[in-house]
Tab-separated table of C-alpha atoms in Angstrom:
chain	number	residue	atom	x	y	z
Q	400	MET	CA	88.180	111.328	106.590
Q	401	LEU	CA	88.251	114.075	103.980
Q	402	THR	CA	88.945	117.745	103.609
Q	403	SER	CA	89.455	119.923	100.582
Q	404	ALA	CA	92.473	121.628	102.095
Q	405	SER	CA	95.286	120.627	104.412
Q	406	MET	CA	94.249	121.135	107.995
Q	407	LYS	CA	96.358	121.635	111.080
Q	408	LEU	CA	93.999	120.513	113.786
Q	409	ARG	CA	94.934	120.980	117.419
Q	410	ASN	CA	98.458	122.116	118.231
Q	411	ASP	CA	98.160	121.182	121.892
Q	412	LYS	CA	101.261	119.500	123.239
Q	413	PRO	CA	102.002	117.832	126.581
Q	414	ASP	CA	104.179	119.775	129.029
Q	415	GLY	CA	107.332	119.288	126.996
Q	416	THR	CA	108.524	116.087	128.619
Q	417	PRO	CA	110.165	114.016	125.865
Q	418	GLN	CA	108.012	111.195	124.577
Q	419	PRO	CA	109.457	107.680	124.149
Q	420	PRO	CA	111.351	107.516	120.827
Q	421	ALA	CA	110.872	104.864	118.155
Q	422	GLU	CA	113.352	103.422	115.684
Q	423	MET	CA	112.602	104.751	112.220
Q	424	ILE	CA	112.684	102.984	108.855
Q	425	PHE	CA	114.833	104.611	106.194
Q	426	GLY	CA	115.100	103.578	102.552
Q	427	GLU	CA	111.446	104.538	101.923
Q	428	TRP	CA	109.259	107.292	100.453
Q	429	TYR	CA	107.546	109.663	102.893
Q	430	PRO	CA	105.159	112.611	102.282
Q	431	ALA	CA	106.837	115.868	103.290
Q	432	LEU	CA	104.260	118.573	102.504
Q	433	ARG	CA	101.472	119.576	100.126
Q	434	THR	CA	102.812	120.704	96.770
Q	435	ASN	CA	100.207	123.425	96.279
Q	436	ALA	CA	102.285	125.364	98.803
Q	437	LEU	CA	105.336	125.217	96.503
Q	438	SER	CA	105.234	128.124	94.071
Q	439	LYS	CA	107.903	128.499	91.395
Q	440	GLY	CA	111.006	130.128	92.795
Q	441	LYS	CA	109.905	129.568	96.401
Q	442	THR	CA	111.119	127.162	99.091
Q	443	LEU	CA	109.718	125.698	102.304
Q	444	THR	CA	111.281	123.692	105.101
Q	445	ALA	CA	110.131	120.386	106.555
Q	446	LEU	CA	111.355	117.754	108.977
Q	447	LEU	CA	111.180	114.041	108.127
Q	448	LEU	CA	112.636	111.283	110.306
Q	449	GLY	CA	114.657	113.945	112.086
Q	450	VAL	CA	116.200	115.114	108.791
Q	451	PRO	CA	115.882	118.868	108.063
Q	452	LEU	CA	114.708	119.428	104.495
Q	453	LEU	CA	114.528	122.343	102.096
Q	454	LEU	CA	111.863	121.828	99.440
Q	455	GLY	CA	111.117	124.016	96.454
Q	456	ARG	CA	109.851	124.266	92.897
Q	457	LYS	CA	112.184	125.266	90.077
Q	458	ASN	CA	111.217	127.586	87.240
Q	459	ASP	CA	110.680	124.538	85.008
Q	460	GLY	CA	108.045	123.215	87.456
Q	461	SER	CA	110.104	120.370	88.904
Q	462	ILE	CA	110.219	119.992	92.682
Q	463	PHE	CA	113.237	119.142	94.810
Q	464	ALA	CA	114.224	118.188	98.352
Q	465	MET	CA	117.639	119.022	99.782
Q	466	ARG	CA	119.140	118.428	103.189
Q	467	ASP	CA	118.763	121.854	104.755
Q	468	LEU	CA	122.464	122.108	105.613
Q	469	CYS	CA	125.281	123.568	103.551
Q	470	PRO	CA	128.126	121.014	103.282
Q	471	HIS	CA	130.655	123.828	103.768
Q	472	ARG	CA	129.944	125.092	107.310
Q	473	GLY	CA	126.558	123.590	108.155
Q	474	ILE	CA	124.403	126.717	107.993
Q	475	PRO	CA	120.827	125.964	106.862
Q	476	LEU	CA	120.447	126.511	103.125
Q	477	SER	CA	116.992	127.921	103.882
Q	478	ALA	CA	118.764	130.987	105.292
Q	479	GLY	CA	120.042	131.755	101.802
Q	480	TRP	CA	118.436	132.387	98.424
Q	481	PHE	CA	116.699	130.475	95.646
Q	482	ASP	CA	116.419	132.090	92.207
Q	483	GLY	CA	114.284	129.377	90.639
Q	484	ASP	CA	117.289	127.434	89.329
Q	485	THR	CA	119.988	127.332	92.022
Q	486	VAL	CA	120.090	127.466	95.813
Q	487	GLN	CA	122.720	129.819	97.234
Q	488	CYS	CA	124.131	129.629	100.745
Q	489	LYS	CA	123.915	132.832	102.778
Q	490	TYR	CA	127.281	132.332	104.508
Q	491	HIS	CA	129.792	132.119	101.623
Q	492	GLY	CA	127.587	132.181	98.532
Q	493	TRP	CA	128.108	128.581	97.428
Q	494	LYS	CA	125.527	127.678	94.768
Q	495	PHE	CA	123.906	124.296	94.218
Q	496	GLU	CA	121.650	122.737	91.600
Q	497	PRO	CA	118.895	121.584	93.976
Q	498	CYS	CA	117.561	118.413	92.312
Q	499	GLY	CA	120.921	116.634	92.344
Q	500	GLY	CA	122.720	118.769	94.925
Q	501	GLN	CA	125.742	119.469	92.710
Q	502	CYS	CA	127.733	122.587	93.558
Q	503	VAL	CA	127.972	124.923	90.551
Q	504	GLU	CA	129.840	127.875	92.042
Q	505	ILE	CA	132.158	128.799	94.929
Q	506	PRO	CA	132.620	132.590	94.737
Q	507	SER	CA	135.764	132.676	96.873
Q	508	LEU	CA	137.840	130.559	94.445
Q	509	THR	CA	140.528	132.242	92.368
Q	510	GLN	CA	142.377	131.252	89.197
Q	511	ILE	CA	145.123	129.523	91.170
Q	512	ASP	CA	142.702	127.280	93.112
Q	513	ALA	CA	142.619	123.676	91.890
Q	514	LEU	CA	139.336	122.794	93.617
Q	515	GLU	CA	136.578	121.829	91.174
Q	516	PRO	CA	133.208	122.948	92.618
Q	517	THR	CA	131.198	120.453	90.526
Q	518	LYS	CA	132.791	117.572	92.444
Q	519	ILE	CA	131.095	118.786	95.629
Q	520	TYR	CA	127.507	117.805	96.443
Q	521	ALA	CA	125.054	119.002	99.033
Q	522	GLY	CA	122.571	116.456	100.321
Q	523	ALA	CA	119.712	115.987	97.853
Q	524	TYR	CA	116.962	113.392	97.897
Q	525	PRO	CA	114.629	111.990	95.228
Q	526	CYS	CA	111.411	114.006	95.343
Q	527	VAL	CA	108.237	113.220	93.383
Q	528	GLU	CA	104.795	114.805	93.230
Q	529	ARG	CA	101.917	112.352	93.809
Q	530	ASP	CA	98.329	113.049	94.847
Q	531	GLY	CA	99.286	116.587	95.793
Q	532	HIS	CA	102.110	115.565	98.142
Q	533	ALA	CA	105.847	115.977	97.750
Q	534	TRP	CA	107.097	112.441	98.420
Q	535	VAL	CA	110.738	112.309	99.510
Q	536	TYR	CA	112.910	109.196	99.482
Q	537	LEU	CA	115.193	109.095	102.522
Q	538	PRO	CA	117.981	106.512	102.079
Q	539	GLU	CA	119.653	104.472	104.766
Q	540	ALA	CA	122.564	106.174	106.514
Q	541	GLY	CA	125.747	105.723	104.536
Q	542	ALA	CA	123.921	104.761	101.337
Q	543	GLY	CA	125.595	107.609	99.471
Q	544	ARG	CA	124.253	109.648	96.597
Q	545	ILE	CA	121.529	107.912	94.568
Q	546	ALA	CA	122.666	107.870	90.948
Q	547	ASP	CA	120.030	105.514	89.479
Q	548	ARG	CA	116.581	106.444	90.730
Q	549	SER	CA	114.929	103.703	88.658
Q	550	THR	CA	116.022	101.210	91.330
Q	551	LEU	CA	113.942	102.879	94.025
Q	552	PRO	CA	110.586	101.520	95.251
Q	553	VAL	CA	107.428	102.706	93.510
Q	554	VAL	CA	106.128	106.015	94.844
Q	555	PRO	CA	102.910	105.377	96.848
Q	556	GLU	CA	99.611	106.754	95.605
Q	557	VAL	CA	95.881	106.368	96.132
Q	558	PRO	CA	94.325	103.584	93.996
Q	559	LYS	CA	91.991	104.949	91.346
Q	560	PHE	CA	89.327	103.127	89.330
Q	561	SER	CA	88.082	105.751	86.866
Q	562	THR	CA	89.421	108.784	85.061
Q	563	LYS	CA	86.850	111.103	86.608
Q	564	PHE	CA	87.033	111.575	90.374
Q	565	ARG	CA	87.314	114.095	93.177
Q	566	THR	CA	90.137	114.260	95.679
Q	567	ALA	CA	90.776	115.677	99.139
Q	568	HIS	CA	93.353	115.546	101.887
Q	569	LEU	CA	93.864	116.043	105.614
Q	570	SER	CA	96.909	116.448	107.858
Q	571	ALA	CA	97.287	116.387	111.644
Q	572	GLU	CA	100.271	116.352	113.974
Q	573	LEU	CA	100.476	113.705	116.707
Q	574	PRO	CA	102.631	114.113	119.846
Q	575	CYS	CA	103.625	110.451	119.948
Q	576	ASN	CA	106.150	108.237	118.205
Q	577	VAL	CA	105.328	106.608	114.886
Q	578	ASP	CA	104.694	103.176	116.428
Q	579	HIS	CA	101.862	104.463	118.609
Q	580	GLY	CA	100.481	106.438	115.689
Q	581	ILE	CA	100.446	103.382	113.435
Q	582	ILE	CA	98.931	100.891	115.863
Q	583	GLY	CA	96.255	103.502	116.592
Q	584	LEU	CA	95.630	103.725	112.864
Q	585	MET	CA	95.055	99.978	112.502
Q	586	ASP	CA	93.229	99.451	115.805
Q	587	PRO	CA	89.763	97.988	115.054
Q	588	ALA	CA	88.270	98.270	118.551
Q	589	HIS	CA	88.444	101.979	119.411
Q	590	GLY	CA	85.735	103.194	117.014
Q	591	PRO	CA	82.661	103.120	119.295
Q	592	PHE	CA	84.566	104.964	122.036
Q	593	VAL	CA	86.837	107.470	120.289
Q	594	HIS	CA	84.473	108.124	117.368
Q	595	GLN	CA	81.144	108.320	119.144
Q	596	ALA	CA	78.778	110.389	117.003
Q	597	TRP	CA	75.251	110.114	115.665
Q	598	TRP	CA	76.620	109.999	112.124
Q	599	TRP	CA	79.182	107.262	112.851
Q	600	ARG	CA	78.520	104.904	115.731
Q	601	SER	CA	77.990	104.679	119.491
Q	602	GLN	CA	78.848	102.334	122.352
Q	603	ALA	CA	75.348	100.892	122.027
Q	604	SER	CA	76.147	99.756	118.482
Q	605	ILE	CA	78.938	97.393	119.535
Q	606	HIS	CA	78.611	93.896	118.159
Q	607	GLU	CA	80.896	90.985	117.322
Q	608	LYS	CA	82.809	91.123	114.071
Q	609	LYS	CA	84.981	88.684	112.223
Q	610	LYS	CA	87.358	89.497	109.394
Q	611	LEU	CA	89.745	87.452	107.289
Q	612	PHE	CA	93.351	88.648	107.182
Q	613	VAL	CA	95.920	87.451	104.658
Q	614	PRO	CA	99.650	88.160	104.385
Q	615	ILE	CA	100.931	90.428	101.621
Q	616	GLU	CA	104.445	91.604	100.882
Q	617	GLU	CA	105.652	93.877	103.695
Q	618	GLY	CA	102.226	93.852	105.329
Q	619	PHE	CA	98.796	92.285	105.625
Q	620	ARG	CA	95.321	92.667	104.151
Q	621	MET	CA	91.850	92.687	105.646
Q	622	ALA	CA	90.282	90.750	102.802
Q	623	SER	CA	87.327	92.077	100.828
Q	624	HIS	CA	84.237	92.197	103.056
Q	625	ALA	CA	80.959	94.000	103.571
Q	626	PRO	CA	81.436	97.258	105.526
Q	627	SER	CA	80.417	97.475	109.165
Q	628	ALA	CA	76.653	97.657	109.515
Q	629	ASN	CA	76.979	100.106	112.423
Q	630	SER	CA	78.861	102.763	110.428
Q	631	ALA	CA	76.311	105.181	109.007
Q	632	PRO	CA	78.417	106.680	106.170
Q	633	TYR	CA	78.838	103.283	104.514
Q	634	LYS	CA	75.068	102.902	104.345
Q	635	LEU	CA	74.874	105.870	101.984
Q	636	LEU	CA	76.477	103.741	99.284
Q	637	GLY	CA	73.405	101.543	99.358
Q	638	VAL	CA	71.620	104.088	97.162
Q	639	TYR	CA	73.564	102.708	94.212
Q	640	GLY	CA	71.896	99.326	94.616
Q	641	SER	CA	75.153	97.385	94.300
Q	642	GLU	CA	76.929	95.125	96.739
Q	643	ILE	CA	79.344	97.172	98.844
Q	644	THR	CA	82.776	95.729	99.591
Q	645	THR	CA	85.777	97.062	101.500
Q	646	THR	CA	89.417	96.010	101.355
Q	647	ILE	CA	92.054	97.378	103.730
Q	648	ASP	CA	95.814	96.892	103.350
Q	649	PHE	CA	98.596	97.813	105.733
Q	650	VAL	CA	102.039	98.057	104.152
Q	651	LEU	CA	105.342	98.955	105.811
Q	652	PRO	CA	106.578	101.363	106.781
Q	653	ASN	CA	103.425	103.375	107.500
Q	654	ARG	CA	100.658	102.996	104.901
Q	655	ARG	CA	97.004	102.074	105.181
Q	656	TYR	CA	95.108	101.683	101.903
Q	657	GLU	CA	91.309	101.414	101.987
Q	658	THR	CA	89.154	100.733	98.942
Q	659	ILE	CA	85.344	100.716	98.967
Q	660	ARG	CA	83.505	99.543	95.854
Q	661	ALA	CA	79.804	99.654	94.963
Q	662	GLY	CA	79.539	98.623	91.336
Q	663	GLU	CA	81.186	101.348	89.273
Q	664	LYS	CA	81.203	103.705	92.253
Q	665	TRP	CA	84.261	103.751	94.485
Q	666	PHE	CA	86.094	105.475	97.306
Q	667	ALA	CA	89.797	104.962	98.017
Q	668	SER	CA	92.192	106.454	100.517
Q	669	LEU	CA	95.840	106.305	101.503
Q	670	THR	CA	96.610	107.151	105.110
Q	671	THR	CA	100.209	107.498	106.255
Q	672	VAL	CA	101.704	108.030	109.686
Q	673	THR	CA	105.071	109.650	109.092
Q	674	PRO	CA	107.778	110.073	111.740
Q	675	VAL	CA	108.793	113.713	112.046
Q	676	THR	CA	111.233	113.001	114.857
Q	677	PRO	CA	111.856	109.783	116.801
Q	678	ALA	CA	109.184	110.944	119.282
Q	679	THR	CA	106.597	112.721	117.107
Q	680	CYS	CA	104.699	111.941	113.925
Q	681	ARG	CA	102.127	113.288	111.481
Q	682	ILE	CA	99.063	111.648	109.968
Q	683	ASP	CA	98.170	112.422	106.339
Q	684	VAL	CA	95.020	111.242	104.570
Q	685	VAL	CA	94.567	111.520	100.815
Q	686	ALA	CA	91.260	110.288	99.371
Q	687	CYS	CA	89.807	109.958	95.894
Q	688	TRP	CA	86.230	109.056	94.979
Q	689	ASN	CA	83.564	109.159	92.290
Q	690	ILE	CA	80.552	108.564	94.557
Q	691	PHE	CA	78.006	111.431	94.537
Q	692	TYR	CA	80.285	113.097	92.002
Q	693	GLY	CA	77.689	115.568	90.753
Q	694	VAL	CA	75.957	116.263	94.079
Q	695	PRO	CA	76.538	119.843	95.330
Q	696	PHE	CA	78.138	120.457	98.735
Q	697	VAL	CA	79.526	116.912	99.110
Q	698	PRO	CA	83.155	118.083	99.440
Q	699	ALA	CA	82.170	120.664	102.063
Q	700	ILE	CA	80.165	118.105	104.028
Q	701	ALA	CA	82.991	115.591	103.796
Q	702	LYS	CA	85.423	118.245	104.985
Q	703	TYR	CA	83.343	118.994	108.057
Q	704	PHE	CA	82.769	115.408	109.154
Q	705	GLY	CA	86.256	114.250	108.134
Q	706	ALA	CA	87.865	116.942	110.253
Q	707	LYS	CA	85.784	115.934	113.276
Q	708	PHE	CA	86.688	112.263	112.757
Q	709	VAL	CA	90.440	112.836	112.626
Q	710	ARG	CA	90.314	115.406	115.426
Q	711	GLN	CA	88.884	112.707	117.687
Q	712	ASP	CA	91.901	110.511	116.918
Q	713	GLN	CA	94.280	113.424	117.407
Q	714	GLU	CA	92.794	114.404	120.767
Q	715	THR	CA	93.026	110.804	121.954
Q	716	MET	CA	96.693	110.613	120.971
Q	717	ILE	CA	97.393	113.911	122.766
Q	718	GLU	CA	95.794	112.470	125.893
Q	719	GLN	CA	97.665	109.187	125.476
Q	720	ALA	CA	100.932	111.134	125.233
Q	721	GLU	CA	100.427	112.258	128.841
Q	722	GLY	CA	100.556	108.643	129.947
Q	723	LEU	CA	103.395	107.714	127.606
Q	724	ARG	CA	105.633	110.234	129.367
Q	725	PHE	CA	105.964	107.575	132.073
Q	726	ARG	CA	106.985	104.932	129.505
Q	727	PRO	CA	104.495	102.232	130.515
Q	728	ALA	CA	104.661	98.726	129.084
Q	729	MET	CA	101.956	97.888	126.552
Q	730	MET	CA	99.504	95.047	127.115
Q	731	LEU	CA	98.454	93.777	123.664
Q	732	ILE	CA	95.671	91.205	123.614
Q	733	ASP	CA	94.201	88.816	121.045
Q	734	ASP	CA	92.357	89.177	118.651
Q	735	ALA	CA	91.876	92.929	118.326
Q	736	ASP	CA	95.552	93.712	118.948
Q	737	LEU	CA	96.976	91.069	116.634
Q	738	PRO	CA	97.418	93.581	113.770
Q	739	ALA	CA	99.563	95.663	116.140
Q	740	LYS	CA	101.635	92.585	116.998
Q	741	TRP	CA	102.046	91.840	113.291
Q	742	TYR	CA	103.207	95.398	112.678
Q	743	PHE	CA	105.904	95.212	115.347
Q	744	ALA	CA	107.082	91.837	114.027
Q	745	LEU	CA	107.142	93.099	110.430
Q	746	LYS	CA	109.071	96.185	111.463
Q	747	GLN	CA	111.607	94.148	113.409
Q	748	ARG	CA	112.035	91.822	110.443
Q	749	ARG	CA	112.611	94.843	108.189
Q	750	LEU	CA	115.145	96.421	110.549
Q	751	THR	CA	117.117	93.241	111.210
Q	752	GLY	CA	116.651	91.373	107.928
Q	753	LYS	CA	115.744	88.267	109.923
Q	754	GLY	CA	112.587	86.295	110.640
Q	755	GLU	CA	109.494	85.066	108.867
Q	756	HIS	CA	106.308	86.927	108.062
Q	757	PRO	CA	104.307	86.968	111.328
Q	758	LEU	CA	101.120	85.987	109.475
Q	759	ALA	CA	101.900	82.533	108.093
Q	760	GLY	CA	98.637	82.275	106.154
Q	761	PRO	CA	95.000	83.405	106.134
Q	762	MET	CA	93.637	83.991	109.641
Q	763	GLU	CA	90.162	84.957	110.815
Q	764	LEU	CA	90.091	87.408	113.709
Q	765	HIS	CA	87.143	88.078	116.025
Q	766	TRP	CA	86.469	91.144	118.147
Q	767	ARG	CA	83.629	93.395	119.269
Q	768	SER	CA	83.360	97.010	118.162
């Protein structure tokens, strides 16, 4: 699940037939891009939830995210210039302070014009650097300009349990809507088939499993448990001679947190499936760990096997997209598909503001994988 640099895996796409769209959740933080790509005085573009963004780093080191559209005539601001302090539109030279979006200059104005440029704002969104990602908060439509950012939700980040650790990340595009990406992320039964490998597991390793799930705010938790005995990488932690435990949380709108502990040694990851458009999404994995901290070549080995692991998921989603072009109905079964059912219920509750948490209390699920 790890790499030391962002990776674009396969760029294969279906034949261009639009995939089924999904309703997207606004009023949340989403990772836009890796911040090591943002040099001072430079900008990059990104697309989140169908919103075109211009991201950059000012001369003072702060990062920003603007709607990549000039409020004057709608030309992309990315067509213009950024001097490290202000963004200037290519069409008429309007200048904006990028963090707040305030207009600071309209070159065409004369002394007799009463218009005050500073009362005009381009779209600008809260943007924070965490775990090497530029996280952007995209408000609900019509929410207006965010004046008090202290009221926003906490910016997501990977849990950490020591001051000394290594970190890595991975990114892959998926040609499916965010719902299919997320239920694939939380699916417990596909491992022996999608991820067949000598270093992970095989169909022959399938056996019955049972896990306790408990409700948490905006999601659910696979309670602390011993890792799967048929997953070879987990066995490596046994060298530390401590009991190994794993906890997995899913939290709306798109986050999977996994924490593995073996005494003072730990591994933690945050995986997000972010909607790029209503019909496409992107998976990002950020991991931190202190296991085998001083062992040479561990990051390179993790990069190799992590890339193969995620590529298997990506290839499966590309193949699934071929079938989704025909918009088939889904057949979700118990118990392995209950997390997917919970996700859809939680999302509907979030979008409508109605309904109870789909997981009323602790529940033990059984499946084979």
